[in-house]
mmCIF file of C-alpha atoms in Angstrom:
data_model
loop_
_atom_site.group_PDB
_atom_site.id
_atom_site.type_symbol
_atom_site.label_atom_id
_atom_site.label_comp_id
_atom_site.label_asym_id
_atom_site.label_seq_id
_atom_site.Cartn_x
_atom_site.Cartn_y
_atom_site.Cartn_z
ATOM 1 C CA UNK A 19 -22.008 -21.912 -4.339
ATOM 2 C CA UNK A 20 -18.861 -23.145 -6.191
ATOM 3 C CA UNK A 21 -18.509 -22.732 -9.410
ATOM 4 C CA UNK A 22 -16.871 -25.466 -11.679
ATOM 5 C CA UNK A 23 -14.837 -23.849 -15.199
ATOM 6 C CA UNK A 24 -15.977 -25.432 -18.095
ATOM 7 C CA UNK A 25 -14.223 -28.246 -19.678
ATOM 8 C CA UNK A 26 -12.464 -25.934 -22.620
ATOM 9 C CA UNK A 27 -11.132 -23.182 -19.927
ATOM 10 C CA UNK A 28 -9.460 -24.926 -17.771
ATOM 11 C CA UNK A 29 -6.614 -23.011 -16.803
ATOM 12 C CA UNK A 30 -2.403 -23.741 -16.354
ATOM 13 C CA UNK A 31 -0.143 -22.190 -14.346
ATOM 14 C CA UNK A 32 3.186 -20.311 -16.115
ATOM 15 C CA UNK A 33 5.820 -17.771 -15.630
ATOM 16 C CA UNK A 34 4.311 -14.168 -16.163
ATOM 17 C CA UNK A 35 5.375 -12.347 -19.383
ATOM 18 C CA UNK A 36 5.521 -8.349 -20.268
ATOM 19 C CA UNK A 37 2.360 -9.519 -22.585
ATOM 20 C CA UNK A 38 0.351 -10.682 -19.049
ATOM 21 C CA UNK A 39 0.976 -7.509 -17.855
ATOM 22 C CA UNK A 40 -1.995 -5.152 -18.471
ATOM 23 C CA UNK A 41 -4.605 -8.508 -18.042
ATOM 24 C CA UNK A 42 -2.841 -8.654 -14.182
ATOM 25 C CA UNK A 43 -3.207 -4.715 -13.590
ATOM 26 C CA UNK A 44 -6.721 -4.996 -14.570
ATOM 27 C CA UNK A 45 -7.619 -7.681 -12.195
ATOM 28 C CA UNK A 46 -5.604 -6.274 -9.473
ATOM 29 C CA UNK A 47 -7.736 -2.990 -10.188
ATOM 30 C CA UNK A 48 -11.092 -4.548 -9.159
ATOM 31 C CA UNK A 49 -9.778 -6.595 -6.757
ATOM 32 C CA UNK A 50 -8.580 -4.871 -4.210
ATOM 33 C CA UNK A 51 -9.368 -1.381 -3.423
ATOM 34 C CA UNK A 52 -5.558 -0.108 -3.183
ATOM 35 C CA UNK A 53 -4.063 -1.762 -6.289
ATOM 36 C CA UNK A 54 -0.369 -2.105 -7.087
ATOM 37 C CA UNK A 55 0.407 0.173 -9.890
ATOM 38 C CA UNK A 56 1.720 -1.454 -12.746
ATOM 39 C CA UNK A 57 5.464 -0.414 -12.406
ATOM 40 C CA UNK A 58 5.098 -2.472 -9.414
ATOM 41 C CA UNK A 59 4.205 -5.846 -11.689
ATOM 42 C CA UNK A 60 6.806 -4.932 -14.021
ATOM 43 C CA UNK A 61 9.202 -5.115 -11.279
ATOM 44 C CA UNK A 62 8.789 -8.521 -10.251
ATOM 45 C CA UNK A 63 8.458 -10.015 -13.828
ATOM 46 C CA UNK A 64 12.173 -11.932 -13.508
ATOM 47 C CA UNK A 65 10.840 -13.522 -10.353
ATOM 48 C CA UNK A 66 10.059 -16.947 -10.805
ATOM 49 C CA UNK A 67 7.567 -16.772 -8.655
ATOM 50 C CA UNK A 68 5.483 -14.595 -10.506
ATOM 51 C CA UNK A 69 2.845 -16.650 -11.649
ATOM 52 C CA UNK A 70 -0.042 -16.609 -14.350
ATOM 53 C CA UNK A 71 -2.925 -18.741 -14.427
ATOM 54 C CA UNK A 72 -4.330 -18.770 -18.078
ATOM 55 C CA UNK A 73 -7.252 -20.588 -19.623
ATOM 56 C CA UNK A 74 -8.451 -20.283 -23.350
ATOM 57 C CA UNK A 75 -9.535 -16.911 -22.837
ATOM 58 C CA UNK A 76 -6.131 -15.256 -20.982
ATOM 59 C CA UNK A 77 -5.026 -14.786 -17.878
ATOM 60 C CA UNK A 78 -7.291 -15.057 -15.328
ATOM 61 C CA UNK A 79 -5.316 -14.820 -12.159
ATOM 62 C CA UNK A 80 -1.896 -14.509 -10.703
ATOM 63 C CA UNK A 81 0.338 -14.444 -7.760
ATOM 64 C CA UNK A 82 3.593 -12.622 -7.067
ATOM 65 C CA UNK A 83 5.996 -14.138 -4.365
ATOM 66 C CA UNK A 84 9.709 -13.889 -4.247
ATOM 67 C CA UNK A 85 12.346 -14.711 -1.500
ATOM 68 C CA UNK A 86 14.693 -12.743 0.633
ATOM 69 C CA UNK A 87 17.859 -13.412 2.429
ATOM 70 C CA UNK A 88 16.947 -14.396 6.232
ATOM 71 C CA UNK A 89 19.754 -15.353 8.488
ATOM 72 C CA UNK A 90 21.131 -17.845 6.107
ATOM 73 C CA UNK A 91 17.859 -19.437 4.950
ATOM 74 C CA UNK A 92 15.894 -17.369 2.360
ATOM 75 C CA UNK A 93 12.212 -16.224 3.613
ATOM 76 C CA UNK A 94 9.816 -16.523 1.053
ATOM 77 C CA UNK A 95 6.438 -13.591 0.903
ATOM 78 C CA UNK A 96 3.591 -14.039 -0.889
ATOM 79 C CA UNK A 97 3.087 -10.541 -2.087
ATOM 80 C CA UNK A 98 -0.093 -10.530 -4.116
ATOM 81 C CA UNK A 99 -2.401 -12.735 -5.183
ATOM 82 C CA UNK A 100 -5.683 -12.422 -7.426
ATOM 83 C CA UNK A 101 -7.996 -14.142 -9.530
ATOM 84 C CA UNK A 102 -11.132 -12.351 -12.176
ATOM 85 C CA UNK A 103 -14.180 -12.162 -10.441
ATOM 86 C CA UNK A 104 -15.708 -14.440 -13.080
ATOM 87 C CA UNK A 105 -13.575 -16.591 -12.575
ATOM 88 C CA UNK A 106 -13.643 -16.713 -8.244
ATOM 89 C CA UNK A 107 -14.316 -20.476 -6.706
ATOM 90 C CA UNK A 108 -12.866 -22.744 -9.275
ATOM 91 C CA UNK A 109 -9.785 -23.112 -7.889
ATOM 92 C CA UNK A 110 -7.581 -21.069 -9.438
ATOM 93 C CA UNK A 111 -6.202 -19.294 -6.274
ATOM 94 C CA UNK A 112 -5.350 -22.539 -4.688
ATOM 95 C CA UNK A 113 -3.493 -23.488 -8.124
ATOM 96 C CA UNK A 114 -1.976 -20.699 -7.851
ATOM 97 C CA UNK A 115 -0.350 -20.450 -4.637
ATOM 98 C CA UNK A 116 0.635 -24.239 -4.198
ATOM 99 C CA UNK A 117 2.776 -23.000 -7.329
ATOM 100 C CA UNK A 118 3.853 -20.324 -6.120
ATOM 101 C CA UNK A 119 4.491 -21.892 -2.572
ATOM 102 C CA UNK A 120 6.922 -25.091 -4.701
ATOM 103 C CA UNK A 121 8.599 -22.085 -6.402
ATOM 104 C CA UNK A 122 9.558 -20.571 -3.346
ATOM 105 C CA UNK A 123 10.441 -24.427 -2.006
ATOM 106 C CA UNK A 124 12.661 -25.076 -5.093
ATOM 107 C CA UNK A 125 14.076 -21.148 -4.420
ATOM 108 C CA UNK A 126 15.076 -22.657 -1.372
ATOM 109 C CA UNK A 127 13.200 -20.971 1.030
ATOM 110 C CA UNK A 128 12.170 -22.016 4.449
ATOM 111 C CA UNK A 129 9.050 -20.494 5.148
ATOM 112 C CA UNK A 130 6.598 -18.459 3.720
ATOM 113 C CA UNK A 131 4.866 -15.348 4.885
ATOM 114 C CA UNK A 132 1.954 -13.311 3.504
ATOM 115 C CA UNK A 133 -0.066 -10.466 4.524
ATOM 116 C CA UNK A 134 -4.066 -10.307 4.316
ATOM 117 C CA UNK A 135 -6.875 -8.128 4.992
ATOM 118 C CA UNK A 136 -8.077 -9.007 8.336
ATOM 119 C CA UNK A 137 -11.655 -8.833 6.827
ATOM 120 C CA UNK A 138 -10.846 -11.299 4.207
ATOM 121 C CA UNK A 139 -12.336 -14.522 4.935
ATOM 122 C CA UNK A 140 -12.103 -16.364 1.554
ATOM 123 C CA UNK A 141 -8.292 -15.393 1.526
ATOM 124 C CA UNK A 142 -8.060 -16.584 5.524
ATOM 125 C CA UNK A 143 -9.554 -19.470 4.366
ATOM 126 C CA UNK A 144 -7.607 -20.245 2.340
ATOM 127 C CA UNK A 145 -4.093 -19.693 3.767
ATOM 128 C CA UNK A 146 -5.273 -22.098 6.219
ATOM 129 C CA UNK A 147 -6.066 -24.820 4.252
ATOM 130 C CA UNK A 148 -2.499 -24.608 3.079
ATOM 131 C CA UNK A 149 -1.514 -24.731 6.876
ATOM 132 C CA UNK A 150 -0.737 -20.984 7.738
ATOM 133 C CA UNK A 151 -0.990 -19.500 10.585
ATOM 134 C CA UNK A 152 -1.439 -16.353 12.132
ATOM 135 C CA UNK A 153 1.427 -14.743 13.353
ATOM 136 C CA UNK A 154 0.767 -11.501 14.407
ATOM 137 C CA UNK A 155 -1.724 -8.507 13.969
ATOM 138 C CA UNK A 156 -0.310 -5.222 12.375
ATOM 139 C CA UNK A 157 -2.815 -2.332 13.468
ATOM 140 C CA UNK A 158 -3.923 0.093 10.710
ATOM 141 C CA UNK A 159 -1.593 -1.868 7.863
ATOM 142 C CA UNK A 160 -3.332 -0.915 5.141
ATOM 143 C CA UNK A 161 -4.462 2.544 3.211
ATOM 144 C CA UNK A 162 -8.561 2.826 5.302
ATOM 145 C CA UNK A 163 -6.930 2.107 8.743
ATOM 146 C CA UNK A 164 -7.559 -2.181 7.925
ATOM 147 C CA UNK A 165 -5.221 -4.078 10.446
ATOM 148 C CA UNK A 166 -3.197 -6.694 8.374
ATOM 149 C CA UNK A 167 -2.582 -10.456 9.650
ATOM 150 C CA UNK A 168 0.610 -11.888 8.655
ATOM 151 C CA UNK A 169 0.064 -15.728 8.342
ATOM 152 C CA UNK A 170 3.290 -17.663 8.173
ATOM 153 C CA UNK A 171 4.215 -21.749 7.378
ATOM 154 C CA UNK A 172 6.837 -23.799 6.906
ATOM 155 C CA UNK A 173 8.086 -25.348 3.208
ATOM 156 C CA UNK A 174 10.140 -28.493 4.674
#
């Protein structure tokens, strides 16, 4: 069943602040069951490609991507991405990351890579509507033994 947000909470996309911060650890916290601690959030907060989206009442998802050096053509990562459970299937996520994926673009990145939970479908989903693909498998990637597929696609 999807969900559509109603017509005074529709939500924008914008640069995280310090004041997004605790709204961000506290969705990270129930969704995912190894969450970044918030040092981790505070250290991306120059990125531009951290990313809030906020409706009428507050943030209500957000994605952290940057970009590193690669061989003369910066490789962008989606590190995190997240969205309330209340507010799951309206969108949001895919708001999110074509932001964060034009961010990256305008960075000057090449490509984009991500990580996900080989068990999560929605995510999977996802990536591949925004034409990843599956790269490789890394066994036991995550904290319970989970295997981790890296999805990858280009920004040209």
């Amino acid at each position: 069943m999807t969900t559509v947000p109603p017509a005074d909470d529709a939500v924008s996309v914008r640069q995280a602040t310090p004041g997004d911060l605790l709204r961000v650890h506290r969705i990270e916290q129930v969704a995912f069951p190894q969450p970044w601690p918030m040092p981790a959030f505070e250290n991306y907060l120059e990125e531009p490609g951290f990313l809030v989206a906020e409706g009428d009442s507050g943030v209500v998802g957000y994605v952290v991507a940057d970009a590193i050096p690669n061989h003369g053509t910066p490789l962008g990562h989606v590190k995190d991405i997240a969205v309330a459970p209340d507010r799951r299937g309206e969108g949001i996520g895919r708001s999110l990351l074509d932001s964060a994926l034009e961010t990256l673009r305008e960075g000057g990145a090449g490509s984009v890579k991500l990580e996900v939970r080989a068990s999560n479908d929605v995510a999977i989903s996802l990536y591949r509507e925004f034409d990843f693909e599956h790269q490789r498998t890394i066994p036991n990637y995550y904290g319970n033994g989970e295997d981790a597929l890296v999805m990858v696609r280009g920004l040209d």
